[in-house]
Coordinates of C-alpha atoms and ligand atoms in Angstrom, one line a residue:
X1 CA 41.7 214.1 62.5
X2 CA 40.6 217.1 64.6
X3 CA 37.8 216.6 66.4
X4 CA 35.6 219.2 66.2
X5 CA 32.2 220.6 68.2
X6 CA 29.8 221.6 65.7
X7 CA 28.1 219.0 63.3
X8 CA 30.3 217.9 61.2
X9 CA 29.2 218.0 57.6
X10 CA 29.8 215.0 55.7
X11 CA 29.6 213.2 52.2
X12 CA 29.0 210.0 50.5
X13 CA 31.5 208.1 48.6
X14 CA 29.5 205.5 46.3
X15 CA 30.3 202.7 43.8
X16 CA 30.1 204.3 40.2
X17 CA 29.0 200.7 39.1
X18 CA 26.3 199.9 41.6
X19 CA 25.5 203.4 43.7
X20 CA 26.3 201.5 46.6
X21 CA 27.8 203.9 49.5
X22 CA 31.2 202.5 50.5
X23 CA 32.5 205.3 52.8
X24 CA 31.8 208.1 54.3
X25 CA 33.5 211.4 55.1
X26 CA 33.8 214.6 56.3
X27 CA 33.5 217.7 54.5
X28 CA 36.6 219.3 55.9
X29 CA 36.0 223.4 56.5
X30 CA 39.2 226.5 56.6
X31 CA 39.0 226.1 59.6
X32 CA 40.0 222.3 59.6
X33 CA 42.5 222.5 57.1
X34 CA 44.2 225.3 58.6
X35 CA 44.8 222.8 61.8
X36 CA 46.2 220.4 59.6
X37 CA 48.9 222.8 57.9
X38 CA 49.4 223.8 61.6
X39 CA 49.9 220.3 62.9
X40 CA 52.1 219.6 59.8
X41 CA 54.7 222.4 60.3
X42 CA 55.9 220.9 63.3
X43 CA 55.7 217.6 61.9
X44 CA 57.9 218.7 59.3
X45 CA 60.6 220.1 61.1
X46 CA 60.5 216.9 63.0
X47 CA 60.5 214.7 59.8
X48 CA 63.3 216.9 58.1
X49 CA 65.5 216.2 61.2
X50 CA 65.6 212.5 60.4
X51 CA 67.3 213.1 57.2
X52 CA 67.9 211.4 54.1
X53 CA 68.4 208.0 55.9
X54 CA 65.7 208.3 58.3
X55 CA 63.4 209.0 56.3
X56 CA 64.7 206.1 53.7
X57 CA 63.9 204.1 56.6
X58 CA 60.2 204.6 57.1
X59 CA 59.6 205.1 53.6
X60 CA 60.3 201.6 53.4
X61 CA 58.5 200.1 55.8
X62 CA 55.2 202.0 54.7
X63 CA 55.6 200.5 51.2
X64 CA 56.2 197.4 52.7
X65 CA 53.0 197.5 54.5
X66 CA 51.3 199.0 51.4
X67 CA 52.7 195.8 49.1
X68 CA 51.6 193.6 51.8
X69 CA 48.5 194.8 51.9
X70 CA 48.1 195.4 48.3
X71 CA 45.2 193.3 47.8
X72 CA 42.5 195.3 50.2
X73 CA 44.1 198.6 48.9
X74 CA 43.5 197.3 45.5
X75 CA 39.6 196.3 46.7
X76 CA 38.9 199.8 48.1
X77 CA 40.2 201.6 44.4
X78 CA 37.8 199.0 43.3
X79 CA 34.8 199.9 45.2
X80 CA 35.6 203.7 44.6
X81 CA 36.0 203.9 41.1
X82 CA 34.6 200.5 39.4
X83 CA 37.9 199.7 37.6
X84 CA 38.7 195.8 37.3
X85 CA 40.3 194.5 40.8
X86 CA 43.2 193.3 38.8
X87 CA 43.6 196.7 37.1
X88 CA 43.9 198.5 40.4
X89 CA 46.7 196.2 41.8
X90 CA 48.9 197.7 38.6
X91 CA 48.4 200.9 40.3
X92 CA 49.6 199.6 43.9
X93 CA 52.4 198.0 42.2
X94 CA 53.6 201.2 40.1
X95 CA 53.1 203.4 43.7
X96 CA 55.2 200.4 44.9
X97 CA 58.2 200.7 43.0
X98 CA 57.8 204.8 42.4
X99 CA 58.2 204.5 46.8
X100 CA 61.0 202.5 46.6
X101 CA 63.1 204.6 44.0
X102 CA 62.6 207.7 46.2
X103 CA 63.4 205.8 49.2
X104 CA 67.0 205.1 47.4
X105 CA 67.6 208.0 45.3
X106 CA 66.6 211.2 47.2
X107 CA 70.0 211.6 49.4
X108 CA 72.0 211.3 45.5
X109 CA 69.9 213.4 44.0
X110 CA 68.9 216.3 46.4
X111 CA 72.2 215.9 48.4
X112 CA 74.8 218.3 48.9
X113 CA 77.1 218.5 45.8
X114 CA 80.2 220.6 44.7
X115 CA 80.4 222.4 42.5
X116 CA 83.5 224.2 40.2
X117 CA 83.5 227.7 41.9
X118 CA 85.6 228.9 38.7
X119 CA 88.9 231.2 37.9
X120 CA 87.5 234.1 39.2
X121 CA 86.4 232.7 42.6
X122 CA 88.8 230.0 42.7
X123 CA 89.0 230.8 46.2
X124 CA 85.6 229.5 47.5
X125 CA 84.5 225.9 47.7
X126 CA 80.7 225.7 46.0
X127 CA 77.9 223.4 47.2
X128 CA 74.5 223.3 46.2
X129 CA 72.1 221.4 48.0
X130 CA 68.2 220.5 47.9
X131 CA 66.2 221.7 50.9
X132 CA 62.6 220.8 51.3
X133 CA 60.4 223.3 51.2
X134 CA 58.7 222.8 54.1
X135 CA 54.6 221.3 53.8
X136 CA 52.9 220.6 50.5
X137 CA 49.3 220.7 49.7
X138 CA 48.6 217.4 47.6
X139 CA 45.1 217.4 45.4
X140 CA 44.5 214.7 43.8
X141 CA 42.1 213.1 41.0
X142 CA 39.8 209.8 41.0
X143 CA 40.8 208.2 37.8
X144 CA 44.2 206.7 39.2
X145 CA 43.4 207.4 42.4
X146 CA 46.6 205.6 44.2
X147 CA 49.6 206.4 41.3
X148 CA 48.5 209.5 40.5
X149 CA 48.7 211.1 43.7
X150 CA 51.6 209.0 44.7
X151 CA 53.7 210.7 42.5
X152 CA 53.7 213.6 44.0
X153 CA 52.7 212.3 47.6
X154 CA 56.3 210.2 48.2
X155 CA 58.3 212.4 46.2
X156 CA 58.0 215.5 48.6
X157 CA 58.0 213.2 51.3
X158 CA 61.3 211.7 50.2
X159 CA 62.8 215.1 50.4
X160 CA 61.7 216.3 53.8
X161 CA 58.1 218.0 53.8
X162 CA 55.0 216.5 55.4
X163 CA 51.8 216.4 53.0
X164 CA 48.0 217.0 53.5
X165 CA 46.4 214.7 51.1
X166 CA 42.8 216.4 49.7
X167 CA 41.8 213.1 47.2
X168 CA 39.2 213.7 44.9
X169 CA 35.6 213.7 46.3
X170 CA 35.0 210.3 44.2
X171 CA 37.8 208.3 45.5
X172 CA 38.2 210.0 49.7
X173 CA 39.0 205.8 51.1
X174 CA 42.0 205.7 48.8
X175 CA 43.5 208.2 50.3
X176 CA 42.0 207.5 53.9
X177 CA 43.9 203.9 53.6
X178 CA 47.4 205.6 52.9
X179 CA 47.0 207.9 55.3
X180 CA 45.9 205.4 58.0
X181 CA 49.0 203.2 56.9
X182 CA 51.4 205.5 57.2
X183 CA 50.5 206.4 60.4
X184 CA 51.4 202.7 61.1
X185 CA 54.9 203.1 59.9
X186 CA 55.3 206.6 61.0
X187 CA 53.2 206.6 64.3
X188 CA 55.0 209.6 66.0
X189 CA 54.2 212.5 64.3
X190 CA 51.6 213.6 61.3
X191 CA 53.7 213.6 58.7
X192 CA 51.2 212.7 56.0
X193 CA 47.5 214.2 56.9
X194 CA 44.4 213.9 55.3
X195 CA 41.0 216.6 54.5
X196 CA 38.5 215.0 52.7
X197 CA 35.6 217.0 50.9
X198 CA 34.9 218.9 47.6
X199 CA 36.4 221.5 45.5
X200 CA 36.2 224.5 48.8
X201 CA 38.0 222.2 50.8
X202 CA 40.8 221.5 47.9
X203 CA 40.6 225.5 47.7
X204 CA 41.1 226.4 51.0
X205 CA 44.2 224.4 51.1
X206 CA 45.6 226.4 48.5
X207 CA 45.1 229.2 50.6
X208 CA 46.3 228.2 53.8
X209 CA 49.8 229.1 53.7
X210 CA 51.3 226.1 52.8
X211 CA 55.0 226.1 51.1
X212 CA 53.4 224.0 47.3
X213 CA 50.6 223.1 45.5
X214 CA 50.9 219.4 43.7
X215 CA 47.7 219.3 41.5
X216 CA 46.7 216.8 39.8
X217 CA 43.1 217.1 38.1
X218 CA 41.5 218.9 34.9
X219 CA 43.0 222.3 33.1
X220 CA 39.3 224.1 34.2
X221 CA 40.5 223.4 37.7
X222 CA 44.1 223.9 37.0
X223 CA 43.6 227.5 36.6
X224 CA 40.8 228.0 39.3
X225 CA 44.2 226.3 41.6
X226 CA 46.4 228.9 40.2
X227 CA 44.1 231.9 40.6
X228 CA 43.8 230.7 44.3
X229 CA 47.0 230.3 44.8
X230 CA 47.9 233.6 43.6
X231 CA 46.7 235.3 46.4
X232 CA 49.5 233.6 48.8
X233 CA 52.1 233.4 46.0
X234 CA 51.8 229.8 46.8
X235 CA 53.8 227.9 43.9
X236 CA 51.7 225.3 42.3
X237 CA 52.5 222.0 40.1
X238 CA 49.8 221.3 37.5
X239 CA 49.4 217.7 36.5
X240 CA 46.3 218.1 33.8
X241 CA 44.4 216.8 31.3
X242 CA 45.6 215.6 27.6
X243 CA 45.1 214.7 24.1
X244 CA 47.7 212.3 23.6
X245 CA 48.3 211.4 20.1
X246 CA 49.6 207.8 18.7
X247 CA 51.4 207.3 15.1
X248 CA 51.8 204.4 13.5
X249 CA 54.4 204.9 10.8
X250 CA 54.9 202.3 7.3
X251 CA 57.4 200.4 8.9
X252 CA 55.2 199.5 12.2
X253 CA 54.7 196.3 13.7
X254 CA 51.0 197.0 12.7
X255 CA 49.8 193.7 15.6
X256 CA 51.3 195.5 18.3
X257 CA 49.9 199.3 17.3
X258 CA 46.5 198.0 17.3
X259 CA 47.0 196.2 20.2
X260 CA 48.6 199.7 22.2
X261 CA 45.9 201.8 20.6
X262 CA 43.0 199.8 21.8
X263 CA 44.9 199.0 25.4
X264 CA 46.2 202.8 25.4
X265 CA 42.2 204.1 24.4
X266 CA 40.0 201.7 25.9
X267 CA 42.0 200.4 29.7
X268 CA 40.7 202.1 32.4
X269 CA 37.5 203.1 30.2
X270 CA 39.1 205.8 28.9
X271 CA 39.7 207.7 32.1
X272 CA 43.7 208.2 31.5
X273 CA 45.2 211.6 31.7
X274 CA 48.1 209.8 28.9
X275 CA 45.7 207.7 27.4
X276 CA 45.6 207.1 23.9
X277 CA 42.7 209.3 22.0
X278 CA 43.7 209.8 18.4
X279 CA 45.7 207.6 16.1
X280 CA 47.7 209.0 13.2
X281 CA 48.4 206.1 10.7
X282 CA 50.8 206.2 7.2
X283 CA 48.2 205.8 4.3
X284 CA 50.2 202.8 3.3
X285 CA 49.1 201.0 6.2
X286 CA 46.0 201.9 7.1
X287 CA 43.8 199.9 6.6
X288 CA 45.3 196.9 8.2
X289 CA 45.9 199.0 11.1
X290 CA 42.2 199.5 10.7
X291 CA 40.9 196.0 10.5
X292 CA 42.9 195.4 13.5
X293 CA 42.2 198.1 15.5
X294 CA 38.5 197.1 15.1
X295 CA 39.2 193.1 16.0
X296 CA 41.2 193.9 18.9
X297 CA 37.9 196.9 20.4
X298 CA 35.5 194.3 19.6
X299 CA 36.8 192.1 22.6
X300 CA 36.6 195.1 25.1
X301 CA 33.5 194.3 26.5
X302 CA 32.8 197.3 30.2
X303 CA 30.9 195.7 32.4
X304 CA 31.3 195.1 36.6
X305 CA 31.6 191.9 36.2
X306 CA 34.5 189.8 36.8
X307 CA 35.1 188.8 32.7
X308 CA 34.5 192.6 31.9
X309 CA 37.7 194.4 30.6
X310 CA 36.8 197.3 31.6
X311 CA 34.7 199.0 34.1
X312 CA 32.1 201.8 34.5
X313 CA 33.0 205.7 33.9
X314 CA 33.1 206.6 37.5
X315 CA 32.6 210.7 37.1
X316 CA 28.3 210.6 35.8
X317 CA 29.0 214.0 34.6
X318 CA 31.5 212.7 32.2
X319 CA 28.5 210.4 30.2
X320 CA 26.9 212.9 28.3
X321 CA 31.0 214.5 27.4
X322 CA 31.2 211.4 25.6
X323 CA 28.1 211.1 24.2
X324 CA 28.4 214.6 22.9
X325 CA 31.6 213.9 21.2
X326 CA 30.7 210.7 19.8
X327 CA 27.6 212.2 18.1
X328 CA 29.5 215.3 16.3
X329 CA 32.1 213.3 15.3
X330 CA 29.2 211.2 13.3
X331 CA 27.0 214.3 12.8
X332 CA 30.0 215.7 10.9
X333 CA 30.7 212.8 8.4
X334 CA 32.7 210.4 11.1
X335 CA 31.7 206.5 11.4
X336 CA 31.4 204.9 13.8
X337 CA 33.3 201.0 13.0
X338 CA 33.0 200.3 16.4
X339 CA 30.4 201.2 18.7
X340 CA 28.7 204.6 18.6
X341 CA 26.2 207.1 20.4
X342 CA 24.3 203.9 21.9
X343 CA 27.7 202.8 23.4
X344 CA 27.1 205.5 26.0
X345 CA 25.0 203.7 28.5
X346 CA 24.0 204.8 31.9
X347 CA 27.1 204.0 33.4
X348 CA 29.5 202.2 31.4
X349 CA 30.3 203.0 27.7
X350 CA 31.1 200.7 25.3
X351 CA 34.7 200.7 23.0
X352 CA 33.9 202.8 20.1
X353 CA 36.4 203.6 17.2
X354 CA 36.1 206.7 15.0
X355 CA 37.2 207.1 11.5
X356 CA 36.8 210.2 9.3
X357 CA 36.8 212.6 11.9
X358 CA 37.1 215.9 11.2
X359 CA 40.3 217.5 12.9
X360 CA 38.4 220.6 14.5
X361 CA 35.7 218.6 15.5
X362 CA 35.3 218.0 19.4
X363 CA 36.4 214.5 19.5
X364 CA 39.6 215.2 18.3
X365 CA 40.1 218.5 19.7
X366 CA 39.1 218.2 23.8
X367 CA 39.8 215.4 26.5
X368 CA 37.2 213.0 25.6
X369 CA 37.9 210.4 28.8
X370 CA 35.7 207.7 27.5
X371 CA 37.0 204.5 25.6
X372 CA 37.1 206.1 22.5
X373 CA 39.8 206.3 19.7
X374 CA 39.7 208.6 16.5
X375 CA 42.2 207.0 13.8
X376 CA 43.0 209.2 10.7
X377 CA 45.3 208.9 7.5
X378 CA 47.7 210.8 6.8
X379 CA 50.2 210.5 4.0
X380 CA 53.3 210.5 6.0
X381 CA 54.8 211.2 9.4
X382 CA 55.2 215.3 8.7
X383 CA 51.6 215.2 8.2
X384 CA 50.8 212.8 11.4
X385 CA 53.4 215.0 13.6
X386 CA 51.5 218.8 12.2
X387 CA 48.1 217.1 13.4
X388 CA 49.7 215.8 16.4
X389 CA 50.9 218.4 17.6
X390 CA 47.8 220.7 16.7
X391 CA 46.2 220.4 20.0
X392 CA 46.6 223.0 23.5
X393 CA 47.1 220.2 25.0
X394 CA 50.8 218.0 25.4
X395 CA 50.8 215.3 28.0
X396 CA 51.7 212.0 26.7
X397 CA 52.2 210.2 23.1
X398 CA 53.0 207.2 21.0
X399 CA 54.9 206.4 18.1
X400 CA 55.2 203.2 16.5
X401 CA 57.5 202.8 13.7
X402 CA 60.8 201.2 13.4
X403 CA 63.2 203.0 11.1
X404 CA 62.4 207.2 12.8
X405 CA 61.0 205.9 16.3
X406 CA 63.3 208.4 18.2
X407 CA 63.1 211.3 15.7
X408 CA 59.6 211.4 15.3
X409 CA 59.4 210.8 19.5
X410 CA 61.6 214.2 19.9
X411 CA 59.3 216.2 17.2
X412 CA 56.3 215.4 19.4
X413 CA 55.1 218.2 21.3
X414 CA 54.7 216.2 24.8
X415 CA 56.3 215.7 28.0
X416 CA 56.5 211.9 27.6
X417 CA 56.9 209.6 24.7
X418 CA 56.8 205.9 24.4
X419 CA 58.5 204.2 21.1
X420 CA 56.8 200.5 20.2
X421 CA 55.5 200.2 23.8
X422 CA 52.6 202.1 25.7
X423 CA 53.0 204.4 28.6
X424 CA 55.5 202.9 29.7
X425 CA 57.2 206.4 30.6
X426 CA 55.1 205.7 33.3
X427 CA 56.3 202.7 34.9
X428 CA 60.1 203.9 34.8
X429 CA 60.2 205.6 38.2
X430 CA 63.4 207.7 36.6
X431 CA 61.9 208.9 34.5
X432 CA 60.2 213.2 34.9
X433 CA 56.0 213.2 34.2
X434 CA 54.6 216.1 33.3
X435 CA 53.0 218.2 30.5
X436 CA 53.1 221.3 28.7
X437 CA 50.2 224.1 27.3
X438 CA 46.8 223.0 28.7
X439 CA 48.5 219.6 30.5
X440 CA 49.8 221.8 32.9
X441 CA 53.2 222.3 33.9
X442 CA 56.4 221.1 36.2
X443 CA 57.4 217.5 36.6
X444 CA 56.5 214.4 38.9
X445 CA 58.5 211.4 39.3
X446 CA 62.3 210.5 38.7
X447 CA 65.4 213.4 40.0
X448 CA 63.0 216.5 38.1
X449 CA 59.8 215.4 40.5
X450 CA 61.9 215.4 43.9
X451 CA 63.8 218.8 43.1
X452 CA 59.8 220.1 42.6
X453 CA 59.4 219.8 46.4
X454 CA 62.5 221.2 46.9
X455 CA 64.5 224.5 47.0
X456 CA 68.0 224.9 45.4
X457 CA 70.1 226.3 48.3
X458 CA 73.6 227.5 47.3
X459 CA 76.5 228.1 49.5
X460 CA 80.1 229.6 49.0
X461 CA 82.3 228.8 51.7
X462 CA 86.1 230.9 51.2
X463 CA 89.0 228.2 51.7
X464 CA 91.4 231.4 51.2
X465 CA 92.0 234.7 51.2
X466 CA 91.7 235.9 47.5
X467 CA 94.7 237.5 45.6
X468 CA 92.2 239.9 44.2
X469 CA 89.6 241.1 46.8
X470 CA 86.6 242.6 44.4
X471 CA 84.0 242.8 47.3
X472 CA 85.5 245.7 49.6
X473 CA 85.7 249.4 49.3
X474 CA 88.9 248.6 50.0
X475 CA 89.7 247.7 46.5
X476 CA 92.6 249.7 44.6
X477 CA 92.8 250.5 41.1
X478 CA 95.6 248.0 40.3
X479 CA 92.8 245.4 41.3
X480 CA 90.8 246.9 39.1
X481 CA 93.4 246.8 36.6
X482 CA 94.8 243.4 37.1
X483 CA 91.0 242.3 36.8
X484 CA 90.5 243.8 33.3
X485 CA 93.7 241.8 31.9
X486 CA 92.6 239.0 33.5
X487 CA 89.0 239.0 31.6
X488 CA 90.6 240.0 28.7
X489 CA 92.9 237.6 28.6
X490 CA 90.1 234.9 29.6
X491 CA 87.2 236.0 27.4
X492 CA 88.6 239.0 24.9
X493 CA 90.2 236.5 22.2
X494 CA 88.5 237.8 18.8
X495 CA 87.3 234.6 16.9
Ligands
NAD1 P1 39.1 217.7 38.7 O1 39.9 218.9 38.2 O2 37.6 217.8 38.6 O3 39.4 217.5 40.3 C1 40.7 217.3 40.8 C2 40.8 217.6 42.2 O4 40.6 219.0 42.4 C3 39.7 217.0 43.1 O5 40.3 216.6 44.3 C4 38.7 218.2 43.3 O6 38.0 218.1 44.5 C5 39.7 219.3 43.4 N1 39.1 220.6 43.1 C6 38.0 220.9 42.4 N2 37.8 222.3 42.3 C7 38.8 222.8 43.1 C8 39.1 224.2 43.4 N3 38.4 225.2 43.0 N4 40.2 224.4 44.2 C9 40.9 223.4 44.6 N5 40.7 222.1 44.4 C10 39.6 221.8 43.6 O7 39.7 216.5 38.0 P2 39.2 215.0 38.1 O8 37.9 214.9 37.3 O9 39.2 214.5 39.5 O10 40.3 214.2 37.3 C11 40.3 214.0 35.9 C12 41.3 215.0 35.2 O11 42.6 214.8 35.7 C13 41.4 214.7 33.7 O12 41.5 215.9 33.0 C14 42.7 213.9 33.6 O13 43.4 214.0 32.4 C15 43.5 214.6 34.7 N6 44.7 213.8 35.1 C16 45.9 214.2 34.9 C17 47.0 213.5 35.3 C18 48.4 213.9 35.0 O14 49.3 213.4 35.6 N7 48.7 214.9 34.2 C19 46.8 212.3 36.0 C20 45.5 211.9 36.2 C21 44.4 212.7 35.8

């Protein structure tokens, strides 16, 4: 970090279960996140040099210090957001194997590749190839607060840019322990940086000239990001909120959709951008979807203990969001079968489970981000795809059914889809992760989130002279002429 002369502002990062301060931090200034973009250009150029191989290389030995160490990076997601210990070593060992597939893949899939050069330039040899673009700006969120950011953090390294990390205010020791442990792997230049502070620090990074913005974070900030980033013409990823929907279809193995609603609403407390927050269920099966759904909550018990399921809502703001949604949904003729407006607590909220929810009430409408679930009939999939789809937002969904698991998957209006399983899009490092309308736009993870660091460079190197020269002045008319009869020949055939 830079060390600087005046007093250096700084903030508290505290346990959301117990106030206690676990870190603390500096409020990094412009002035202080202009260094780092300085420092990073020449550590890019540096890290590009190393190539595909190289870079493979490190890569590898960072996540084999970050598996090794999973368990204290694991404890500090603990302290920082309240999540179950066990919880946040799923995180370390998605970021794991996400670090190893770009590590493998980047040289196939960013490359140089030919390509056909066609009749008409049959001439050239054609080559495309994936250049980095230089040094990305990475902002991240505080509900996964290792994946998350991983996805875009090791993806643009993979493919040749150095990163300033800005992690959410809520979660800065997450991302000072990567930071620190890639230094250990990479010790010679500052590849991977770190500015720590609020929302002006994660601002003036979008103005400080670097080459991409990967946000991850709400759709109010999303747009604040873009507006910022405007001004430079800086290109921005948005990785935002969601909505996601889950159906459960007649056919259903109706154990294993209660068990994914409850695990897809409730893990985390709620606090997933692709977590589950309305169900969609065939009339015909219902209400044993129902009875389940309501077993299975009943045993989600949030707590900070060590029996607790899940843990505290680590954002306070985010308490009275719930609240507020929960108590329209019942103001408007909702129940509550699990649960309720006294769920809410002062820092933890307990599983509730909404029925009879109006569909332009709040709680099916906005991001709730509490471990809630609203479950509605419908009378078949049509129905449960229209409300599904109803929503500005499109992140993630679910379908459950056996007989039209991949039709009704493709007719949902999201980036990602899991049939019989949840999230599991996820966890399949090949696979692109993104959104579209309000969940933001362009893609992390798999071949899609390393070309997003990356720009397509083309080039068209002449093995021979052509028969045909089109690009001189030099060109006669019985060029011109053999030219039309060739095109006609090639592309004038009437159907
Ligand atoms: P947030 O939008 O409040 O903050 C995200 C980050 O943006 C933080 O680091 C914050 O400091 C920074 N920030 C705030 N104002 C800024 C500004 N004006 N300019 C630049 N940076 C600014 O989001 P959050 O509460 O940390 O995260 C929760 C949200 O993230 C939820 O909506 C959730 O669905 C979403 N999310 C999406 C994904 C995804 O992959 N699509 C993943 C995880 C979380």
């Amino acid at each position: 970090m830079t060390t600087v002369e005046h007093k250096v502002e700084t903030f508290d990062s505290l346990n959301p279960a117990t106030d206690e301060v676990v870190g603390t931090y500096p409020v990094h200034t412009e002035k202080d996140v202009a260094d780092a973009v300085a420092r990073a250009r020449n550590a890019s150029a540096w890290w590009q040099s190393l190539g595909f191989a190289g870079r493979a290389e490190r890569l590898q030995r960072w996540k084999g210090i970050v598996t090794r160490r999973g368990a204290q990076l694991a404890e500090v997601i603990h302290q920082e957001t309240g999540k179950p210990h066990s919880d946040a070593m799923i995180e370390v060992v998605l970021a794991v194997d996400h670090t190893d597939w770009v590590a493998k893949n980047a040289r196939k899939v960013l490359g140089p590749k030919r390509r056909p050069a066609g009749l008409l330039m049959a001439n050239q040899a054609a080559s495309v190839e994936y250049q980095p673009l230089g040094v990305i700006g990475v902002i991240g969120p505080w509900n996964y607060p290792l994946f998350t950011p991983m996805g875009s953090i090791v993806y643009a390294l993979a493919a040749g840019n150095a990163v300033i990390f800005k992690p959410s205010e809520y979660t800065p020791g997450v991302g000072k322990w990567l930071v620190d442990s890639f230094a250990e792997a990479v010790p010679e230049h500052p590849v991977f940086q770190l500015v720590t502070g609020f929302g002006a620090t994660g601002a003036a990074l979008c103005r400080a000239g670097v080459d991409k913005i990967g946000f991850t974070g709400s759709a109010a900030t999303g747009r604040k990001i873009m507006a910022a980033c405007a001004e430079t013409l800086t290109p921005v990823l948005i990785e935002a909120g969601g909505k996601d929907a889950l159906l459960v279809d007649e056919d259903a193995d109706i154990e294993a959709a209660a068990d994914a609603a409850v695990w897809g609403g409730m893990s985390n407390a709620g606090q997933t951008c692709v977590g589950v927050e309305r169900v969609y269920v065939h009339e015909k099966v219902y209400d044993s979807f129902v009875a389940a759904t309501v077993e299975k909550a009943k045993s989600v018990r949030a707590g900070y203990d060590a029996d607790a399921k899940i843990g505290p809502i680590t954002m306070p703001a985010q308490l009275d969001i719930i609240r507020k949604h929960i108590a329209d949904a019942i103001a408007r003729g909702g129940k509550a079968l699990v649960g309720g407006v006294d769920a809410v607590g002062d820092r933890f909220v307990q599983p509730t489970v909404l029925v009879d929810v109006p569909e332009d009430s709040v709680a099916v409408r906005d991001e709730t981000f509490g471990p809630t679930l609203t479950i509605a009939k419908v009378k078949d999939m049509d129905e449960a795809l229209v409300k599904a789809n109803d929503s500005r937002y499109g992140l993630g969904s679910t379908v459950f059914a056996k007989r039209r698991g991949m039709e009704l998957a493709r007719r949902l209006r999201s980036g990602m889809t899991a049939v019989n399983s949840i999230i599991s899009f996820a966890g399949i490092p090949s696979l692109p992760f993104g959104g579209v309308g309000d969940s933001g736009f362009g893609r992390i993870h798999g071949a899609d989130g390393l070309k997003e660091f990356t720009r397509a460079k083309a080039i068209a190197r002449q093995r021979f002279r052509p028969p045909i020269n089109l690009t001189t002045f030099a060109r006669t008319e019985k060029a011109d002429a053999a030219v039309a009869k060739l095109i006609t020949l090639l592309h004038g055939k009437r159907k």
